[in-house]
Coordinates of C-alpha atoms in Angstrom, one line a residue:
M2 CA 85.4 119.8 112.9
P3 CA 88.7 117.7 112.1
R4 CA 91.7 118.9 110.3
I5 CA 92.2 116.8 107.0
Q6 CA 94.8 117.1 104.1
I7 CA 94.5 115.8 100.9
V8 CA 97.2 113.8 98.7
T9 CA 97.3 112.7 95.4
D10 CA 99.5 112.7 92.1
S11 CA 99.5 114.5 88.9
G12 CA 97.6 112.2 87.0
A13 CA 94.1 113.3 87.7
R14 CA 92.1 115.8 86.0
Y15 CA 89.2 117.8 87.3
S16 CA 86.0 119.3 86.1
N17 CA 86.9 122.6 87.9
P18 CA 90.6 123.2 88.6
R19 CA 89.9 126.8 90.2
L20 CA 87.8 124.8 92.9
M21 CA 90.6 122.5 94.2
R22 CA 92.8 125.8 94.8
H23 CA 90.5 126.3 97.5
F24 CA 91.0 122.9 99.4
P25 CA 94.0 121.5 101.0
I26 CA 95.5 119.4 98.7
T27 CA 99.2 118.3 97.9
I28 CA 99.8 117.0 94.3
L29 CA 102.9 114.8 93.7
P30 CA 104.0 114.7 89.9
N31 CA 104.2 111.3 88.2
I32 CA 107.8 111.3 86.2
I33 CA 107.0 110.5 82.4
T34 CA 109.8 108.8 80.6
M35 CA 109.5 109.5 76.7
A36 CA 112.2 109.2 73.8
G37 CA 115.0 108.7 76.8
K38 CA 114.0 112.0 78.7
Q39 CA 112.1 112.4 81.8
F40 CA 109.9 115.3 82.7
R41 CA 107.6 115.9 85.8
E42 CA 103.9 115.8 84.7
G43 CA 102.2 118.8 84.7
I44 CA 105.6 120.9 85.5
D45 CA 108.5 120.4 83.0
M46 CA 105.8 119.5 79.7
D47 CA 102.3 120.8 78.8
P48 CA 99.8 117.9 77.8
E49 CA 99.6 119.1 74.2
A50 CA 103.5 119.4 73.7
A51 CA 103.7 115.6 75.3
F52 CA 101.0 114.3 72.9
A53 CA 102.5 116.1 69.9
Q54 CA 105.8 113.9 70.6
M55 CA 103.6 110.7 71.5
A56 CA 102.3 110.8 68.0
Q57 CA 105.7 110.1 66.7
M58 CA 106.3 107.4 69.1
A59 CA 105.6 103.7 68.1
Q60 CA 106.0 102.9 71.8
P61 CA 104.2 104.3 74.6
P62 CA 106.2 106.4 77.5
T63 CA 106.4 105.1 80.8
I64 CA 105.1 106.4 84.0
T65 CA 107.1 106.4 87.2
P66 CA 104.7 107.3 90.2
P67 CA 105.6 109.1 93.2
S68 CA 108.0 106.8 95.3
E69 CA 107.8 105.4 99.0
R70 CA 109.9 108.1 100.0
D71 CA 107.9 110.8 98.2
Y72 CA 105.0 109.9 99.9
T73 CA 106.8 109.3 103.4
E74 CA 108.4 112.8 103.0
V75 CA 104.8 114.5 102.5
F76 CA 103.1 112.5 105.1
L77 CA 105.9 113.4 107.6
R78 CA 105.5 117.0 106.6
L79 CA 101.9 117.1 106.9
A80 CA 101.1 115.2 109.7
P81 CA 102.0 117.6 112.6
V82 CA 99.4 120.0 111.2
C83 CA 96.4 117.9 110.8
D84 CA 94.4 115.1 112.3
A85 CA 94.1 113.1 109.1
I86 CA 95.7 112.4 105.8
I87 CA 93.5 111.0 102.7
S88 CA 95.7 109.9 99.9
V89 CA 93.9 109.3 96.6
H90 CA 95.6 106.9 94.3
P91 CA 95.1 105.6 90.6
S92 CA 94.0 102.0 90.4
R93 CA 96.7 99.6 92.0
K94 CA 96.3 97.3 89.1
L95 CA 97.5 100.5 86.7
S96 CA 99.9 102.0 88.8
Q97 CA 102.7 101.3 91.7
S98 CA 101.4 104.6 93.4
W99 CA 99.0 102.9 95.7
Q100 CA 101.4 100.3 97.0
N101 CA 104.1 103.1 97.6
G102 CA 101.8 105.3 99.4
R103 CA 100.8 102.1 101.7
M104 CA 104.2 101.3 102.5
A105 CA 104.8 105.1 103.5
A106 CA 102.0 105.3 105.5
Q107 CA 103.0 102.3 107.3
A108 CA 106.4 103.8 107.9
V109 CA 105.2 107.0 109.3
S110 CA 104.6 107.1 113.0
S111 CA 102.2 109.7 114.2
D112 CA 98.6 110.1 115.7
C113 CA 97.7 111.5 112.2
E114 CA 95.4 108.8 110.6
I115 CA 96.5 108.2 107.1
A116 CA 93.8 106.7 104.5
I117 CA 95.2 105.4 101.5
I118 CA 92.5 105.1 99.0
D119 CA 92.7 102.9 95.5
S120 CA 90.4 105.0 93.5
Q121 CA 90.2 101.7 90.9
T122 CA 90.3 104.7 88.2
M123 CA 92.7 107.5 87.1
C124 CA 92.4 110.7 85.2
A125 CA 89.3 112.3 85.4
G126 CA 87.7 110.0 87.8
Q127 CA 90.5 110.1 90.3
G128 CA 89.8 113.9 90.1
M129 CA 86.3 113.5 91.0
L130 CA 87.3 111.4 93.7
I131 CA 89.4 114.0 94.9
R132 CA 86.9 116.5 94.9
V133 CA 84.4 114.4 96.9
A134 CA 87.5 113.9 99.5
A135 CA 88.2 117.5 99.8
Q136 CA 84.4 118.5 100.3
A137 CA 84.3 115.8 102.8
A138 CA 87.5 117.0 104.6
Q139 CA 85.3 120.5 104.9
A140 CA 82.1 119.3 105.8
A141 CA 82.3 115.9 107.7
A142 CA 82.0 116.1 111.7
D143 CA 84.6 113.6 112.2
I144 CA 87.7 111.6 110.5
E145 CA 85.7 108.4 110.0
T146 CA 82.8 109.9 108.2
A147 CA 84.8 112.0 105.7
I148 CA 86.9 108.7 104.8
Q149 CA 84.0 106.6 104.5
Q150 CA 82.4 109.1 102.1
V151 CA 85.4 108.8 99.8
R152 CA 85.6 105.1 99.7
Q153 CA 81.8 104.8 99.1
A154 CA 82.3 107.4 96.0
V155 CA 84.8 104.9 94.6
D156 CA 82.2 102.3 93.2
R157 CA 80.0 105.5 92.0
I158 CA 82.8 106.5 89.2
Y159 CA 82.4 105.4 85.7
S160 CA 84.7 106.3 82.8
V161 CA 84.6 105.2 78.9
Y162 CA 87.1 106.3 76.3
C163 CA 86.9 105.9 72.5
V164 CA 90.4 105.5 70.9
R165 CA 91.4 106.4 67.3
D166 CA 94.7 105.1 67.2
T167 CA 95.5 101.6 68.5
R168 CA 99.4 101.6 68.7
F169 CA 99.6 102.2 72.6
L170 CA 96.6 99.8 73.1
R171 CA 98.6 97.2 71.7
A172 CA 101.8 97.9 73.2
N173 CA 100.1 97.9 76.8
G174 CA 98.7 94.7 76.3
I175 CA 95.1 96.2 76.3
M176 CA 94.3 95.0 72.7
S177 CA 95.7 92.2 70.9
T178 CA 98.3 92.5 67.7
S179 CA 95.7 91.4 65.4
H180 CA 92.9 93.0 66.6
A181 CA 94.7 96.3 66.9
I182 CA 95.8 96.0 63.2
L183 CA 92.5 95.0 61.9
S184 CA 91.0 98.1 63.6
S185 CA 93.4 100.1 61.9
Q186 CA 92.8 98.7 58.6
L187 CA 89.1 98.9 58.9
G188 CA 89.0 102.0 60.3
I189 CA 87.4 100.8 63.5
M190 CA 87.9 102.3 66.9
P191 CA 87.6 100.4 70.1
F192 CA 85.7 101.6 72.8
L193 CA 86.8 101.1 76.5
S194 CA 85.9 101.4 79.8
L195 CA 87.7 101.9 83.3
E196 CA 86.2 98.7 85.2
G197 CA 87.2 97.1 88.5
G198 CA 90.5 99.3 88.1
E199 CA 91.3 97.8 84.6
I200 CA 91.0 99.1 81.0
L201 CA 88.9 97.0 79.1
I202 CA 87.5 97.0 75.6
I203 CA 83.8 96.6 75.6
E204 CA 83.0 96.8 72.1
K205 CA 84.1 98.8 69.0
V206 CA 82.4 101.8 66.8
R207 CA 83.1 102.6 63.4
D208 CA 83.1 106.5 63.0
S209 CA 82.8 109.7 65.0
S210 CA 79.0 109.9 65.1
Q211 CA 78.5 106.3 66.4
M212 CA 81.1 107.3 68.9
I213 CA 78.8 110.2 69.8
E214 CA 75.9 108.0 69.8
R215 CA 77.5 105.4 72.0
L216 CA 78.8 108.2 74.7
V217 CA 75.3 109.5 74.9
E218 CA 73.8 106.0 75.4
F219 CA 76.5 105.8 78.3
M220 CA 75.2 109.0 79.9
S221 CA 71.6 107.8 79.9
E222 CA 72.5 104.8 82.1
F223 CA 72.7 107.2 85.1
N224 CA 69.4 108.5 86.9
A225 CA 71.5 111.3 88.8
L226 CA 75.0 112.8 88.2
E227 CA 76.8 114.6 91.0
D228 CA 79.8 115.4 88.2
A229 CA 80.5 114.7 84.7
L230 CA 83.2 115.5 82.5
V231 CA 84.1 115.2 78.8
L232 CA 87.8 114.1 77.9
Q233 CA 89.5 115.0 74.6
A234 CA 93.0 115.1 73.2
Q235 CA 93.6 118.9 73.1
E236 CA 92.8 122.0 75.5
Q237 CA 90.8 124.0 72.9
I238 CA 87.2 122.2 72.0
T239 CA 87.3 119.9 69.2
E240 CA 84.8 119.3 66.6
Q241 CA 83.8 115.7 68.1
T242 CA 83.3 117.5 71.7
R243 CA 81.3 120.5 70.2
L244 CA 79.0 117.8 68.6
L245 CA 78.4 115.8 71.6
H246 CA 77.6 119.0 73.5
E247 CA 74.7 119.9 71.1
V248 CA 73.3 116.1 71.4
L249 CA 74.1 116.1 75.4
A250 CA 72.1 119.5 75.6
L251 CA 69.2 118.3 73.9
D252 CA 68.9 114.8 75.7
F253 CA 70.0 116.4 79.2
P254 CA 68.5 119.8 79.5
G255 CA 70.0 122.2 82.5
Q256 CA 73.0 119.5 83.1
H257 CA 76.5 120.9 82.7
F258 CA 79.0 118.8 80.6
P259 CA 82.4 120.6 81.0
F260 CA 85.6 119.4 78.8
T261 CA 89.2 119.1 79.5
M262 CA 92.2 117.2 78.1
Y263 CA 93.0 113.8 79.6
S264 CA 96.4 113.8 81.4
T265 CA 99.5 112.6 80.0
S266 CA 99.2 109.6 82.5
M267 CA 96.3 108.6 80.9
A268 CA 97.6 109.0 77.4
C269 CA 100.6 106.6 78.2
Y270 CA 97.8 104.0 78.4
L271 CA 95.6 105.1 75.5
G272 CA 97.6 107.2 73.0
F273 CA 97.4 110.9 72.1
A274 CA 93.9 110.3 69.8
A275 CA 90.9 109.6 72.3
S276 CA 88.0 110.6 73.5
G277 CA 85.6 110.0 76.5
M278 CA 83.6 110.6 79.7
A279 CA 83.7 110.2 83.0
V280 CA 80.9 110.5 85.5
L281 CA 80.4 110.4 89.4
E282 CA 77.0 109.1 90.2
K283 CA 75.0 110.5 92.8
A284 CA 75.0 108.5 96.1
D285 CA 71.6 107.5 97.4
E286 CA 70.6 108.7 100.8
D287 CA 71.4 105.3 102.3
D288 CA 74.7 105.7 101.3
F289 CA 75.1 108.4 104.0
E290 CA 74.0 106.3 106.7
F291 CA 76.9 104.8 109.0

């Protein structure tokens, strides 16, 4: 069985963080610049403190992903002790991380194969892809099979979010100024999807009840789930998540829907007041025929 290491950044979120401790995963921190100060995501400030500070800001924080040098140093350290490295990055349309990893891999001279994966998503979707990579690293008979399983999973990850405060959407160019102001005045919340690596507005909802209804409709689009995660803006369960769980328990008996706070990196795009869901659809048997 090949020895495979996984590399990613701190913007990923997981349905079961404890499971990740059992796999060979190296996490490089993003640098978040907020109110003129920098902190390493997941190390120097917890998400709830970061979200509280964001609530006082008119402009979103900036994200500096791990640099080419950061990735080069990690690849050089891991290459002598493994046969392959699978490096999972947030969407190249949202982050420089993939490009930095790609340049680093080209600069490393080693017999170790380095696969640079554009997850075409971020946050929970990225975390789901890392879990796929970690499990493939444990079970795959060869390196190419493991890498192929990860690349195929990219197209089975879907994420949607409902945003209650549109300031960061406007500042990031995701929502026009006129639409953002009108939505705020009317109390309308944009419903977003991560599609093709981009954050897109797909519709709008008027209240929390309609938001929950739309999230349940989103879940009903899938025949079978390999992973699912509810995203919210605080560590403890929110009232919206509790109500969503009640509806999901009726419509999807036996299916587990864990919840977590979405990452600070994700909040730099969406803001500090969003709710959402991410899913990994089960693969068809044909997907495993190589």
